[in-house]
XYZ file of C-alpha atoms in Angstrom:
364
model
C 39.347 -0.722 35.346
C 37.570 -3.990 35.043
C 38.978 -6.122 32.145
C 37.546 -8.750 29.953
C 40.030 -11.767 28.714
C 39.335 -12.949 25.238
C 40.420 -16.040 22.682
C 38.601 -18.333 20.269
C 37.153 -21.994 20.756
C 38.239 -24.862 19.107
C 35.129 -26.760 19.654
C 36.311 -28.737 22.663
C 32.125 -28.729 24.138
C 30.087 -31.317 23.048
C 28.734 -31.201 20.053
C 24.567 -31.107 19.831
C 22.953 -33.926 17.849
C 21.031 -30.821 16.247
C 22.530 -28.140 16.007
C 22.477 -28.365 11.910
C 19.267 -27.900 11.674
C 18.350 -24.711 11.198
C 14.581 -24.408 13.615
C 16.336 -25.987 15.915
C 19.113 -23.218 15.912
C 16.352 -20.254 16.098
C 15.202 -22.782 19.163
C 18.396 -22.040 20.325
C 19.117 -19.196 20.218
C 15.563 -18.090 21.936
C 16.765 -20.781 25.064
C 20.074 -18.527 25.256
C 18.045 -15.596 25.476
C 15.693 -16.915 28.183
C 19.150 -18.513 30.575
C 21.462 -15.434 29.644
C 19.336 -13.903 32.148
C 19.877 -16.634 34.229
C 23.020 -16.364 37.031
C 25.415 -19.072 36.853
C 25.620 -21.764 40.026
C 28.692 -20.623 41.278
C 31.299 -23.231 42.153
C 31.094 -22.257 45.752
C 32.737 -19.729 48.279
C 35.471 -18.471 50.326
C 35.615 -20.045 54.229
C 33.858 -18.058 56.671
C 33.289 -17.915 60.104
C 29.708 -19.460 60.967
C 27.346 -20.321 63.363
C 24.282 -22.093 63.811
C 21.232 -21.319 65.422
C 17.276 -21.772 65.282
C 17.552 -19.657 62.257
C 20.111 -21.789 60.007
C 23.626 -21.203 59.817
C 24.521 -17.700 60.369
C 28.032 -16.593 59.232
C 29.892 -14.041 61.230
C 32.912 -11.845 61.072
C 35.971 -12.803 63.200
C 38.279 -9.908 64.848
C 41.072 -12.140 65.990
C 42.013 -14.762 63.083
C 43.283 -13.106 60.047
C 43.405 -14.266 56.500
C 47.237 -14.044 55.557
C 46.514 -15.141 52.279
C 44.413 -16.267 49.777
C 45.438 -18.532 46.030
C 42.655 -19.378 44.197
C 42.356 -21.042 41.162
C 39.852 -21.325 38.759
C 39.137 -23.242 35.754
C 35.548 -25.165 34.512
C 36.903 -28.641 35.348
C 38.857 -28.061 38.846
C 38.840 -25.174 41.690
C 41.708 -25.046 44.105
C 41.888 -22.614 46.877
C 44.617 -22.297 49.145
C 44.386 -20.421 52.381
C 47.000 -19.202 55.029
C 45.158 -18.079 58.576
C 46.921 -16.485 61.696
C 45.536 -16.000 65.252
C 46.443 -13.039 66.373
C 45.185 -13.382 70.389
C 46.980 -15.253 73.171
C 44.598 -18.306 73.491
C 43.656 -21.084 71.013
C 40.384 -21.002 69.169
C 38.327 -23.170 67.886
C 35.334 -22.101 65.443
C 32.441 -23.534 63.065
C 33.825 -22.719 59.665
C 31.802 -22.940 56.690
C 32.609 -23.198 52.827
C 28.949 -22.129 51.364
C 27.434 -23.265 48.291
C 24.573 -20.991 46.368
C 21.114 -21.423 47.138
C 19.080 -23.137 44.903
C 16.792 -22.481 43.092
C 17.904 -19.465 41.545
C 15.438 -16.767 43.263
C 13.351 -15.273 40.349
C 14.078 -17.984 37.312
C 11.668 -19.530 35.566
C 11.823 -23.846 36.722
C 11.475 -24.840 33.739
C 15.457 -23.904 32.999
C 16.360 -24.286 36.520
C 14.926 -27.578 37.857
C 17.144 -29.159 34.588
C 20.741 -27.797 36.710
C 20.015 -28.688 39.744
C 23.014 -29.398 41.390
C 24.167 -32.999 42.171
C 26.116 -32.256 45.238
C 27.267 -35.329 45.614
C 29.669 -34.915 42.274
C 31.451 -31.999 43.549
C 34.348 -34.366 44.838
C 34.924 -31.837 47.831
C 38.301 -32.365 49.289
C 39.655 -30.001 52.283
C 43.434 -30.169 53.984
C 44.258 -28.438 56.591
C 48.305 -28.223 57.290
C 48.256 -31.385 54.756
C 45.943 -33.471 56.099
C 42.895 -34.195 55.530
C 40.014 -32.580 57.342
C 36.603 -34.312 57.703
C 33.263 -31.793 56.216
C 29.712 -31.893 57.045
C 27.196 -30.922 54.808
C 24.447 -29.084 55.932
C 21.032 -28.230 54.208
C 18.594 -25.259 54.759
C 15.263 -24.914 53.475
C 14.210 -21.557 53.307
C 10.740 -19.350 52.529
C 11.678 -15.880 52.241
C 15.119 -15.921 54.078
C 13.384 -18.032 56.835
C 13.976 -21.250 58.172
C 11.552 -23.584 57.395
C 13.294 -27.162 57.771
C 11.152 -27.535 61.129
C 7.891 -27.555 58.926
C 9.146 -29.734 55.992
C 9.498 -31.966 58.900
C 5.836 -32.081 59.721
C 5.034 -33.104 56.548
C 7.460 -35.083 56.191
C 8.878 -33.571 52.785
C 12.552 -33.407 51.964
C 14.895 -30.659 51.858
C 16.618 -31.691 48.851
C 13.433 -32.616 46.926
C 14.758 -32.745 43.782
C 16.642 -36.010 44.771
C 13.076 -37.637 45.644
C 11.747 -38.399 42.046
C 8.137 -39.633 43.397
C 7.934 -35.845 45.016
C 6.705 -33.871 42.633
C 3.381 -36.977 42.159
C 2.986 -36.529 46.046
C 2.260 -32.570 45.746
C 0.145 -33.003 43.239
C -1.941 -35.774 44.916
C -2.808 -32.976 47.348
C -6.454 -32.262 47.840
C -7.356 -28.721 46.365
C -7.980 -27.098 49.681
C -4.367 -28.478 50.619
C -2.736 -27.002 47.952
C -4.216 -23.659 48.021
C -2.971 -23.777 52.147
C 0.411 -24.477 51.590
C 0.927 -21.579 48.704
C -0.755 -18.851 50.638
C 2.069 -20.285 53.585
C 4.746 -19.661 50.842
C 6.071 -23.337 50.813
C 4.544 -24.039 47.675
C 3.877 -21.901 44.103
C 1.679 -22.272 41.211
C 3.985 -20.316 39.142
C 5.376 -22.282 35.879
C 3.572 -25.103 36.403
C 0.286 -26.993 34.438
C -2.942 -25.468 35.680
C -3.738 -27.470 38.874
C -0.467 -28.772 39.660
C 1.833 -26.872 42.589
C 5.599 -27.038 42.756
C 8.064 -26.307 45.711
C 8.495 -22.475 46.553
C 11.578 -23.062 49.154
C 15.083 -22.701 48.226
C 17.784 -24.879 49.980
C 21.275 -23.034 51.301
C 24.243 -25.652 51.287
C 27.296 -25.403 53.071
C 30.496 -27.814 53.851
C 30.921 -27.226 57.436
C 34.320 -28.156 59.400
C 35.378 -27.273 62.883
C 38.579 -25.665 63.127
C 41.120 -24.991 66.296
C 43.458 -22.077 65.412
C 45.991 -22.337 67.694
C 47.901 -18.408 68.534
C 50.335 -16.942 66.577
C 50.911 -20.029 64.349
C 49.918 -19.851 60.735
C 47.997 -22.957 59.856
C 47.073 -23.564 55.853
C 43.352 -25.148 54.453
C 43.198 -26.206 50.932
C 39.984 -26.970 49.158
C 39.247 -28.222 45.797
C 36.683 -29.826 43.683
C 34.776 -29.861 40.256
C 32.786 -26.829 39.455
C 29.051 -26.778 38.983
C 27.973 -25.328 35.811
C 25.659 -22.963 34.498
C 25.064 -22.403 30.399
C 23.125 -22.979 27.614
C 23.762 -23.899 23.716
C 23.841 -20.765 21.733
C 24.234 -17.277 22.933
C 22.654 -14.159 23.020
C 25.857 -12.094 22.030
C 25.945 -11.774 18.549
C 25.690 -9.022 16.180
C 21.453 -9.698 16.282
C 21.228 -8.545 19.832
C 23.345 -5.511 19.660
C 22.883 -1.859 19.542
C 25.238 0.279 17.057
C 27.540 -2.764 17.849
C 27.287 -2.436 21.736
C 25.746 -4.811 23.979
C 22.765 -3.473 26.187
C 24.767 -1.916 29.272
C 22.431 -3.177 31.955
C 22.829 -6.694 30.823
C 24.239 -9.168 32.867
C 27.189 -9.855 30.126
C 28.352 -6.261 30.723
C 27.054 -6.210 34.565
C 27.822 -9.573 35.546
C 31.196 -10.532 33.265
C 32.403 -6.827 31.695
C 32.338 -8.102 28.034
C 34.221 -5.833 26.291
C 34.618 -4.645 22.700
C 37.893 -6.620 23.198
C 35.833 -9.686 23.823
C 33.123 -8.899 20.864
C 35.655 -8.936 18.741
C 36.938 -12.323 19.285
C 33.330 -13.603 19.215
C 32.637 -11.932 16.153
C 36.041 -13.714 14.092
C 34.697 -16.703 15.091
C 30.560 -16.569 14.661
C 31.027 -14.665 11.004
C 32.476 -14.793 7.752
C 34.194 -11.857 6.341
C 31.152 -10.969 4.465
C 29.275 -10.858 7.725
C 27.098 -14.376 7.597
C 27.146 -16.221 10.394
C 29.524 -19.487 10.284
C 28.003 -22.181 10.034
C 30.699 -24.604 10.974
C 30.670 -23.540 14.651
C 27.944 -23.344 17.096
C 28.632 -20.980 20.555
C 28.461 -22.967 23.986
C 28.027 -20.873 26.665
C 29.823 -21.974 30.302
C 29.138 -20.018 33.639
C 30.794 -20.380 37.058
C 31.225 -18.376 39.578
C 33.179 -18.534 43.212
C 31.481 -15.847 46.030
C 34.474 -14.066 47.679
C 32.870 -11.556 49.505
C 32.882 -14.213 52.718
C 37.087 -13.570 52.540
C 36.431 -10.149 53.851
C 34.522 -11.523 56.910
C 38.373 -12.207 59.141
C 40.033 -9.834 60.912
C 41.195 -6.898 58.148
C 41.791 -7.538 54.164
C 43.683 -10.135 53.111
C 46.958 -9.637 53.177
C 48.233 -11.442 49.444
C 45.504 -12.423 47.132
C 46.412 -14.246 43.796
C 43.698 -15.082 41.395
C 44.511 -17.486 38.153
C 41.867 -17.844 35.713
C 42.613 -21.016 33.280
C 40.684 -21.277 30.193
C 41.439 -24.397 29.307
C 42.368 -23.969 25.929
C 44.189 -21.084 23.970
C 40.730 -20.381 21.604
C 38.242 -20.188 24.277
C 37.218 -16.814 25.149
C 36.136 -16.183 28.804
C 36.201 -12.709 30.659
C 35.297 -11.599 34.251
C 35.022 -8.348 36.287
C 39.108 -8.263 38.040
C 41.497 -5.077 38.101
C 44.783 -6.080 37.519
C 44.627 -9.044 35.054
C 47.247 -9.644 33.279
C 47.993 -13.271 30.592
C 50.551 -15.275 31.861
C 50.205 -18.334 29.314
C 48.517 -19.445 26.194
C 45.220 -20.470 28.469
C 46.215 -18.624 31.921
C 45.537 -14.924 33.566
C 46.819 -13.886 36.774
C 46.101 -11.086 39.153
C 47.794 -10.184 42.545
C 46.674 -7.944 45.394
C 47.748 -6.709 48.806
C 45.566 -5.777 51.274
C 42.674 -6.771 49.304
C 38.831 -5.888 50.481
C 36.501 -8.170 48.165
C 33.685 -5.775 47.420
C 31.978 -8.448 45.277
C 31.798 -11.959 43.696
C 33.660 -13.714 40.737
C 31.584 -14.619 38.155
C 32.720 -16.071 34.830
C 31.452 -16.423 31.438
C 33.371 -18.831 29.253
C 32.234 -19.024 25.110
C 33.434 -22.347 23.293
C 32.593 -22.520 19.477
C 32.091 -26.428 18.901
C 32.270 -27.662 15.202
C 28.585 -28.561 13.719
C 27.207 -31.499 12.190
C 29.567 -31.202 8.529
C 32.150 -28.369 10.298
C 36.230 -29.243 10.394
């Protein structure tokens, strides 16, 4: 059964300049509802075999190297992941491996949330070792219209990939002659959705991964370690409170039950935080919602499961709450969970939602 983790917040988020006042609360609340439909950018993904081609980095499954096993550690300021790989065949070899990132933008959300967390790559402070030492990573950016590789044409026109890192971009598009505009969104590289009347905005999305090439040499076990800071999802405010519940049940095709399995376990700690006895909301905290996320479905791509997984999930501090979709979780500290597998098949993705109540403008 999937399991939530709960706790309180102590208020360890930043605090909003506003978040006394009380229009600018029902402001926030509404921008909760809007991003809780939102996914989270997840912090990245397990290593998987890849290769490229005409159509962008392709990632494979491998019959020969197994993944012995898998620690991975989770927390919103760090993510370690510690991996033990065996070659099981007579002959050394030596592979494309990839660590993939999520694409951005988020397919289906609405810019005007998105295009403020766009990812700043460059912060991620990426650091890989392979049997201790350290292994030199490539990045490499995809540009993509409908699954399909369009780097070749941003090339043409001489747009970037990344073009949220070009801050005159957005003028240049717009500078386009009518007939130019309406061209390039019936080719699907640029949309008119979200945007003033008459302007046009970038329709591509852009797939990141850290590549590395790796020599596996047979029947030795070799170890790669990864870590780095998290990107974020999350909003101010939340849309779990008592307001957008059902005879006290959250909606069950929401992504809080879909996405994170909040429980009535979970509800509960929410609720001794966000109201009084009485039932009125406190007003000395404010809910912070954090998202991350870590894709490792791309573990099951090596030859069979892997052997010993072991998941720790670190809030942080003891009165955050936070809860994810994971048989097996069990608390192992104030701030720490722990779950441990044999012969584990990911079937899906970790996602996490993390809730921090931070004092308001006059709270203790």
């Amino acid at each position: 059964m999937n399991r939530a983790l709960s706790g309180w917040a102590n208020g360890s988020t930043v605090r909003p300049g506003w978040a006394n006042e009380e229009e600018d609360m029902k402001r926030a609340t509404l921008s909760a509802m809007t991003l809780a439909v939102l996914a989270p950018l997840p912090v990245a993904a397990n290593d998987t075999q890849a290769n490229v081609t005409m159509g962008g980095l392709i990632f494979e499954p491998n019959d020969q190297i197994s993944m012995d096993s898998e620690d991975l550690f989770l927390s919103l300021d760090r993510v370690r992941v510690r991996y033990t790989y065996t070659n099981h065949g007579d002959k050394p070899v030596t592979l494309l491996v990839a660590f993939p990132l999520p694409d951005v933008p988020l397919e289906g959300a609405d810019p005007e949330w998105v295009e403020a967390a766009y990812p700043d790559l460059d912060l991620i402070d990426m650091k890989t070792l392979v049997n201790g030492k350290p292994a030199g990573l490539m990045r490499i950016d995809i540009a993509k219209v409908n699954g399909q590789d369009v780097d070749k044409r941003l090339k043409e026109l001489g747009w970037p990939v990344v073009h949220w890192k070009d801050p005159d971009f957005a003028a240049r598009l717009n500078a386009l002659s009518a007939d130019d505009k309406s061209a390039l969104v019936a080719e699907g590289l640029l949309t008119t959705e979200f945007v003033t009347e008459g302007d046009v905005r970038p329709a591509w999305t852009v797939s990141t991964s850290f590549v590395r090439t790796q020599t596996f040499p047979p029947g030795v076990p070799i170890t790669v370690e990864h870590s780095y800071s998290p990107m974020q999802g999350g909003t101010v405010g939340s849309a779990l409170g008592r307001d957008f519940r059902e005879n006290g049940r959250l909606d069950p095709e929401s992504e809080y039950v879909t996405k994170y399995c909040v429980d009535d376990a979970f509800l509960r700690g929410f609720d001794r935080k966000r109201y009084l006895p009485s039932g009125k909301e406190n007003e000395l905290f404010f809910p912070i919602e954090s998202w991350i996320g870590y894709a490792l479905t791309p573990g099951a791509n090596w030859k069979g499961p892997i052997k010993r997984f072991r998941l720790t999930v670190d809030k942080g501090d003891p009165d955050r709450l936070v809860s994810l979709c994971m048989d097996g979780i069990r608390k192992v500290s104030p701030t720490r969970f722990e779950v441990i597998k044999t012969d584990f098949e990911p079937a899906r993705d970790i996602d996490l939602l993390f809730v921090t109540f931070t004092p308001m403008e006059g709270g203790q």
